[in-house]
Amino acid sequence: PMEAEAEARLLLQEARESIEAARSYQRELQQRLRGLQQARKQIRESATLTRDVLEQHFKDLKGTLKKLLDERLMSLLQEVDTIEQESIKPLDECQKLIEHGISTADDLLREGESAVHEDVGQQNEKLCNFTKKALHIQLDSLPEVPSLVDVPCLSAQLDDCLLTILKNQIFRHGTVASRPPVQLEEFVEKPGGILVRWCKVDDDFIPQDYRLQYRKSTASHFEDVYVGSETEFIVLHIDPNVDYQFRVCARGDGRQEWSPWSVPQIGRTTLVPHEWTAGLEGYSLSSRRNIALRNDSQSCGVLYSKAPTYFCGQTLTFRQVLSGIETVGQPDRRDSLGVCVEQQNGYDSLQRDKAVCISTNGAVFVNGKEMTNQLPAVTSGSTVTFDMEVVQLGPSSNEGGNFKLRVTISSNNREVVFDWVLDQCCVSLYFGCSFSYPGWKVLVF
């Protein structure tokens, strides 16, 4: 009985495992079925859209060609009218002159015949008047009538090769692509933004430029966000936890038209955007509070972020952009860009304890001490990035022991790497900046 009971339990266990495997297999098949349904839907919807685009394009093309042909026909007919009128006008004038001469000759003939048959007493006088009148008319002077070879003979010269050219061009006009030459590859969350990457999937396609578009999932139209030769772009001004649709296309080398769009994909970010603290005298902020401009106020101080929104493992980027005076401000040795553990008022620079920063002349400061390594100076258009990763020292690092962050600061294709030792666990940090003179304008993302 015990062996039978054990065998029954074993069989029951095997049956349960088989049932779970069948359920897992069923779920996997259902998921693959949904994938097939989505693929079929994409094919049918893209085919329907392509048909609509082709029909509308050729409808517009036929309308445009008809309009152009009608305009050309009208132009040629007007040219025929003009030549006809200009050529007939001198002939009409010549005809009037000849008809006038014929009328004059008729009158002269009647007068001469009357004079010849007049009585002898009056004949001499009438004959004398008739002769004078005939001499005055100059009967030997005749108007010149052009020969047929000297007058226009209109004809239409129509080159039949136009039909051949049009036929060849029309037969080559338009293509149907089963796959776009570029596709979206990756979305990386950024604070208030998304880093979008794409790649070329057609080996025979040589791209010259890329064009990236996006829209909110609730919007009806896409809008351009990037056109250029790079294969990635950070799209800013993205609302957190909101779906956005992205698509990309490319333009071939030496071509004017864009390729078909990639398959649209959804991207989103869960990270709130970086914002500067509003209300600090000496700084003016943009509407989204991600750009700070050092104004001409005499007040000095450090402008901090609104919250500790920089997390280890992310990249924090400062970009110096042009202000209204088209230049950066005058540098000062206290100027700095960087991150810190906490906000501390009363300082005029980030070159202090519990902070790492870079000055505008390229010097790097860790807890207020200048390092020997130096980066290029910050100028107009410069981009400075901070990358940090946690390196814990000892098993008690989270209970008040030493806590180490590995920091990488990059500027103008150069970087410095060092370890920043803190006395407390800290994975989210504030960022800040300080400038002594007006004109500095910094975007953070």
JSON list of C-alpha atoms in Angstrom, two decimals, residues 204-326:
[
{"chain": "A", "resi": 204, "resn": "ASP", "atom": "CA", "xyz": [22.27, 48.22, -50.47]},
{"chain": "A", "resi": 205, "resn": "PHE", "atom": "CA", "xyz": [20.88, 51.53, -49.22]},
{"chain": "A", "resi": 206, "resn": "ILE", "atom": "CA", "xyz": [23.41, 54.36, -48.74]},
{"chain": "A", "resi": 207, "resn": "PRO", "atom": "CA", "xyz": [21.85, 57.01, -46.46]},
{"chain": "A", "resi": 208, "resn": "GLN", "atom": "CA", "xyz": [22.66, 60.68, -46.66]},
{"chain": "A", "resi": 209, "resn": "ASP", "atom": "CA", "xyz": [20.25, 62.07, -44.08]},
{"chain": "A", "resi": 210, "resn": "TYR", "atom": "CA", "xyz": [17.76, 60.73, -41.56]},
{"chain": "A", "resi": 211, "resn": "ARG", "atom": "CA", "xyz": [14.43, 62.24, -40.55]},
{"chain": "A", "resi": 212, "resn": "LEU", "atom": "CA", "xyz": [12.87, 61.50, -37.15]},
{"chain": "A", "resi": 213, "resn": "GLN", "atom": "CA", "xyz": [9.27, 62.33, -36.28]},
{"chain": "A", "resi": 214, "resn": "TYR", "atom": "CA", "xyz": [7.17, 61.86, -33.16]},
{"chain": "A", "resi": 215, "resn": "ARG", "atom": "CA", "xyz": [3.74, 62.54, -31.74]},
{"chain": "A", "resi": 216, "resn": "LYS", "atom": "CA", "xyz": [1.80, 61.96, -28.57]},
{"chain": "A", "resi": 217, "resn": "SER", "atom": "CA", "xyz": [-0.34, 58.86, -28.72]},
{"chain": "A", "resi": 218, "resn": "THR", "atom": "CA", "xyz": [-3.40, 61.12, -28.55]},
{"chain": "A", "resi": 219, "resn": "ALA", "atom": "CA", "xyz": [-2.24, 63.40, -31.41]},
{"chain": "A", "resi": 220, "resn": "SER", "atom": "CA", "xyz": [-3.25, 62.92, -35.03]},
{"chain": "A", "resi": 221, "resn": "HIS", "atom": "CA", "xyz": [-0.17, 64.31, -36.81]},
{"chain": "A", "resi": 222, "resn": "PHE", "atom": "CA", "xyz": [3.54, 63.56, -36.58]},
{"chain": "A", "resi": 223, "resn": "GLU", "atom": "CA", "xyz": [6.02, 66.43, -36.40]},
{"chain": "A", "resi": 224, "resn": "ASP", "atom": "CA", "xyz": [9.69, 66.62, -37.34]},
{"chain": "A", "resi": 225, "resn": "VAL", "atom": "CA", "xyz": [12.08, 66.55, -34.40]},
{"chain": "A", "resi": 226, "resn": "TYR", "atom": "CA", "xyz": [15.41, 65.81, -36.12]},
{"chain": "A", "resi": 227, "resn": "VAL", "atom": "CA", "xyz": [16.93, 65.89, -39.63]},
{"chain": "A", "resi": 228, "resn": "GLY", "atom": "CA", "xyz": [20.61, 65.03, -39.99]},
{"chain": "A", "resi": 229, "resn": "SER", "atom": "CA", "xyz": [23.23, 62.37, -40.51]},
{"chain": "A", "resi": 230, "resn": "GLU", "atom": "CA", "xyz": [23.38, 60.99, -36.93]},
{"chain": "A", "resi": 231, "resn": "THR", "atom": "CA", "xyz": [21.71, 57.70, -35.98]},
{"chain": "A", "resi": 232, "resn": "GLU", "atom": "CA", "xyz": [20.51, 58.82, -32.54]},
{"chain": "A", "resi": 233, "resn": "PHE", "atom": "CA", "xyz": [18.84, 61.87, -31.04]},
{"chain": "A", "resi": 234, "resn": "ILE", "atom": "CA", "xyz": [17.62, 62.93, -27.61]},
{"chain": "A", "resi": 235, "resn": "VAL", "atom": "CA", "xyz": [14.02, 64.12, -27.86]},
{"chain": "A", "resi": 236, "resn": "LEU", "atom": "CA", "xyz": [13.40, 66.59, -25.03]},
{"chain": "A", "resi": 237, "resn": "HIS", "atom": "CA", "xyz": [10.19, 68.12, -23.64]},
{"chain": "A", "resi": 238, "resn": "ILE", "atom": "CA", "xyz": [8.71, 64.65, -23.15]},
{"chain": "A", "resi": 239, "resn": "ASP", "atom": "CA", "xyz": [6.02, 64.33, -20.49]},
{"chain": "A", "resi": 240, "resn": "PRO", "atom": "CA", "xyz": [6.73, 61.47, -18.05]},
{"chain": "A", "resi": 241, "resn": "ASN", "atom": "CA", "xyz": [4.58, 58.33, -18.19]},
{"chain": "A", "resi": 242, "resn": "VAL", "atom": "CA", "xyz": [3.00, 59.31, -21.51]},
{"chain": "A", "resi": 243, "resn": "ASP", "atom": "CA", "xyz": [3.22, 57.17, -24.65]},
{"chain": "A", "resi": 244, "resn": "TYR", "atom": "CA", "xyz": [4.80, 58.75, -27.73]},
{"chain": "A", "resi": 245, "resn": "GLN", "atom": "CA", "xyz": [4.94, 57.29, -31.23]},
{"chain": "A", "resi": 246, "resn": "PHE", "atom": "CA", "xyz": [8.17, 57.57, -33.21]},
{"chain": "A", "resi": 247, "resn": "ARG", "atom": "CA", "xyz": [9.07, 56.83, -36.82]},
{"chain": "A", "resi": 248, "resn": "VAL", "atom": "CA", "xyz": [12.16, 57.43, -38.96]},
{"chain": "A", "resi": 249, "resn": "CYS", "atom": "CA", "xyz": [12.99, 57.52, -42.66]},
{"chain": "A", "resi": 250, "resn": "ALA", "atom": "CA", "xyz": [16.10, 58.25, -44.70]},
{"chain": "A", "resi": 251, "resn": "ARG", "atom": "CA", "xyz": [17.19, 59.99, -47.89]},
{"chain": "A", "resi": 252, "resn": "GLY", "atom": "CA", "xyz": [19.56, 58.12, -50.18]},
{"chain": "A", "resi": 253, "resn": "ASP", "atom": "CA", "xyz": [22.87, 59.57, -51.27]},
{"chain": "A", "resi": 254, "resn": "GLY", "atom": "CA", "xyz": [22.27, 62.13, -54.02]},
{"chain": "A", "resi": 255, "resn": "ARG", "atom": "CA", "xyz": [18.48, 61.76, -53.86]},
{"chain": "A", "resi": 256, "resn": "GLN", "atom": "CA", "xyz": [15.80, 64.32, -53.04]},
{"chain": "A", "resi": 257, "resn": "GLU", "atom": "CA", "xyz": [12.92, 62.07, -52.01]},
{"chain": "A", "resi": 258, "resn": "TRP", "atom": "CA", "xyz": [12.63, 60.38, -48.62]},
{"chain": "A", "resi": 259, "resn": "SER", "atom": "CA", "xyz": [12.35, 56.64, -48.15]},
{"chain": "A", "resi": 260, "resn": "PRO", "atom": "CA", "xyz": [9.24, 54.95, -46.70]},
{"chain": "A", "resi": 261, "resn": "TRP", "atom": "CA", "xyz": [8.71, 55.42, -42.97]},
{"chain": "A", "resi": 262, "resn": "SER", "atom": "CA", "xyz": [9.81, 52.79, -40.50]},
{"chain": "A", "resi": 263, "resn": "VAL", "atom": "CA", "xyz": [7.26, 50.84, -38.49]},
{"chain": "A", "resi": 264, "resn": "PRO", "atom": "CA", "xyz": [6.02, 53.28, -35.78]},
{"chain": "A", "resi": 265, "resn": "GLN", "atom": "CA", "xyz": [7.02, 52.29, -32.27]},
{"chain": "A", "resi": 266, "resn": "ILE", "atom": "CA", "xyz": [5.99, 53.46, -28.80]},
{"chain": "A", "resi": 267, "resn": "GLY", "atom": "CA", "xyz": [8.49, 55.12, -26.45]},
{"chain": "A", "resi": 268, "resn": "ARG", "atom": "CA", "xyz": [8.04, 56.64, -23.01]},
{"chain": "A", "resi": 269, "resn": "THR", "atom": "CA", "xyz": [10.04, 57.88, -20.04]},
{"chain": "A", "resi": 270, "resn": "THR", "atom": "CA", "xyz": [9.25, 57.47, -16.37]},
{"chain": "A", "resi": 271, "resn": "LEU", "atom": "CA", "xyz": [11.90, 60.00, -15.33]},
{"chain": "A", "resi": 272, "resn": "VAL", "atom": "CA", "xyz": [10.79, 63.50, -14.39]},
{"chain": "A", "resi": 273, "resn": "PRO", "atom": "CA", "xyz": [12.62, 66.29, -16.23]},
{"chain": "A", "resi": 274, "resn": "HIS", "atom": "CA", "xyz": [15.54, 68.15, -14.68]},
{"chain": "A", "resi": 275, "resn": "GLU", "atom": "CA", "xyz": [14.51, 71.62, -13.52]},
{"chain": "A", "resi": 276, "resn": "TRP", "atom": "CA", "xyz": [16.39, 74.55, -12.02]},
{"chain": "A", "resi": 277, "resn": "THR", "atom": "CA", "xyz": [15.04, 76.16, -8.86]},
{"chain": "A", "resi": 278, "resn": "ALA", "atom": "CA", "xyz": [12.93, 79.22, -9.67]},
{"chain": "A", "resi": 279, "resn": "GLY", "atom": "CA", "xyz": [13.14, 82.54, -7.90]},
{"chain": "A", "resi": 280, "resn": "LEU", "atom": "CA", "xyz": [16.91, 82.90, -7.32]},
{"chain": "A", "resi": 281, "resn": "GLU", "atom": "CA", "xyz": [18.01, 86.47, -7.98]},
{"chain": "A", "resi": 282, "resn": "GLY", "atom": "CA", "xyz": [20.66, 86.58, -10.67]},
{"chain": "A", "resi": 283, "resn": "TYR", "atom": "CA", "xyz": [19.17, 83.89, -12.89]},
{"chain": "A", "resi": 284, "resn": "SER", "atom": "CA", "xyz": [16.30, 83.85, -15.38]},
{"chain": "A", "resi": 285, "resn": "LEU", "atom": "CA", "xyz": [14.71, 80.53, -16.35]},
{"chain": "A", "resi": 286, "resn": "SER", "atom": "CA", "xyz": [12.95, 79.27, -19.48]},
{"chain": "A", "resi": 287, "resn": "SER", "atom": "CA", "xyz": [9.29, 78.29, -19.35]},
{"chain": "A", "resi": 288, "resn": "ARG", "atom": "CA", "xyz": [10.19, 74.62, -18.77]},
{"chain": "A", "resi": 289, "resn": "ARG", "atom": "CA", "xyz": [12.87, 75.66, -16.23]},
{"chain": "A", "resi": 290, "resn": "ASN", "atom": "CA", "xyz": [15.53, 73.52, -17.93]},
{"chain": "A", "resi": 291, "resn": "ILE", "atom": "CA", "xyz": [17.50, 76.54, -19.22]},
{"chain": "A", "resi": 292, "resn": "ALA", "atom": "CA", "xyz": [19.12, 79.05, -16.86]},
{"chain": "A", "resi": 293, "resn": "LEU", "atom": "CA", "xyz": [20.43, 82.44, -18.01]},
{"chain": "A", "resi": 294, "resn": "ARG", "atom": "CA", "xyz": [22.78, 84.48, -15.82]},
{"chain": "A", "resi": 295, "resn": "ASN", "atom": "CA", "xyz": [21.31, 87.97, -15.98]},
{"chain": "A", "resi": 296, "resn": "ASP", "atom": "CA", "xyz": [22.93, 91.30, -15.15]},
{"chain": "A", "resi": 297, "resn": "SER", "atom": "CA", "xyz": [21.92, 91.27, -11.48]},
{"chain": "A", "resi": 298, "resn": "GLN", "atom": "CA", "xyz": [24.77, 91.94, -9.03]},
{"chain": "A", "resi": 299, "resn": "SER", "atom": "CA", "xyz": [23.59, 89.10, -6.79]},
{"chain": "A", "resi": 300, "resn": "CYS", "atom": "CA", "xyz": [25.86, 86.02, -6.66]},
{"chain": "A", "resi": 301, "resn": "GLY", "atom": "CA", "xyz": [25.08, 82.49, -5.58]},
{"chain": "A", "resi": 302, "resn": "VAL", "atom": "CA", "xyz": [24.69, 78.89, -6.64]},
{"chain": "A", "resi": 303, "resn": "LEU", "atom": "CA", "xyz": [21.62, 77.93, -8.66]},
{"chain": "A", "resi": 304, "resn": "TYR", "atom": "CA", "xyz": [20.54, 74.41, -7.66]},
{"chain": "A", "resi": 305, "resn": "SER", "atom": "CA", "xyz": [18.14, 71.92, -9.16]},
{"chain": "A", "resi": 306, "resn": "LYS", "atom": "CA", "xyz": [14.57, 71.88, -7.89]},
{"chain": "A", "resi": 307, "resn": "ALA", "atom": "CA", "xyz": [15.04, 68.36, -6.53]},
{"chain": "A", "resi": 308, "resn": "PRO", "atom": "CA", "xyz": [17.71, 65.63, -6.40]},
{"chain": "A", "resi": 309, "resn": "THR", "atom": "CA", "xyz": [16.66, 64.25, -9.80]},
{"chain": "A", "resi": 310, "resn": "TYR", "atom": "CA", "xyz": [20.08, 63.01, -10.92]},
{"chain": "A", "resi": 311, "resn": "PHE", "atom": "CA", "xyz": [20.46, 59.28, -10.20]},
{"chain": "A", "resi": 312, "resn": "CYS", "atom": "CA", "xyz": [23.64, 57.24, -10.39]},
{"chain": "A", "resi": 313, "resn": "GLY", "atom": "CA", "xyz": [23.79, 55.22, -13.58]},
{"chain": "A", "resi": 314, "resn": "GLN", "atom": "CA", "xyz": [22.38, 58.07, -15.67]},
{"chain": "A", "resi": 315, "resn": "THR", "atom": "CA", "xyz": [24.14, 60.70, -17.75]},
{"chain": "A", "resi": 316, "resn": "LEU", "atom": "CA", "xyz": [23.71, 64.33, -16.72]},
{"chain": "A", "resi": 317, "resn": "THR", "atom": "CA", "xyz": [24.37, 66.80, -19.54]},
{"chain": "A", "resi": 318, "resn": "PHE", "atom": "CA", "xyz": [25.02, 70.55, -19.40]},
{"chain": "A", "resi": 319, "resn": "ARG", "atom": "CA", "xyz": [25.07, 72.40, -22.71]},
{"chain": "A", "resi": 320, "resn": "GLN", "atom": "CA", "xyz": [26.20, 75.98, -23.07]},
{"chain": "A", "resi": 321, "resn": "VAL", "atom": "CA", "xyz": [23.87, 77.69, -25.55]},
{"chain": "A", "resi": 322, "resn": "LEU", "atom": "CA", "xyz": [24.03, 81.15, -27.08]},
{"chain": "A", "resi": 323, "resn": "SER", "atom": "CA", "xyz": [22.22, 83.91, -25.23]},
{"chain": "A", "resi": 324, "resn": "GLY", "atom": "CA", "xyz": [20.67, 86.97, -26.78]},
{"chain": "A", "resi": 325, "resn": "ILE", "atom": "CA", "xyz": [24.06, 88.69, -27.04]},
{"chain": "A", "resi": 326, "resn": "GLU", "atom": "CA", "xyz": [25.39, 85.78, -29.14]}
]
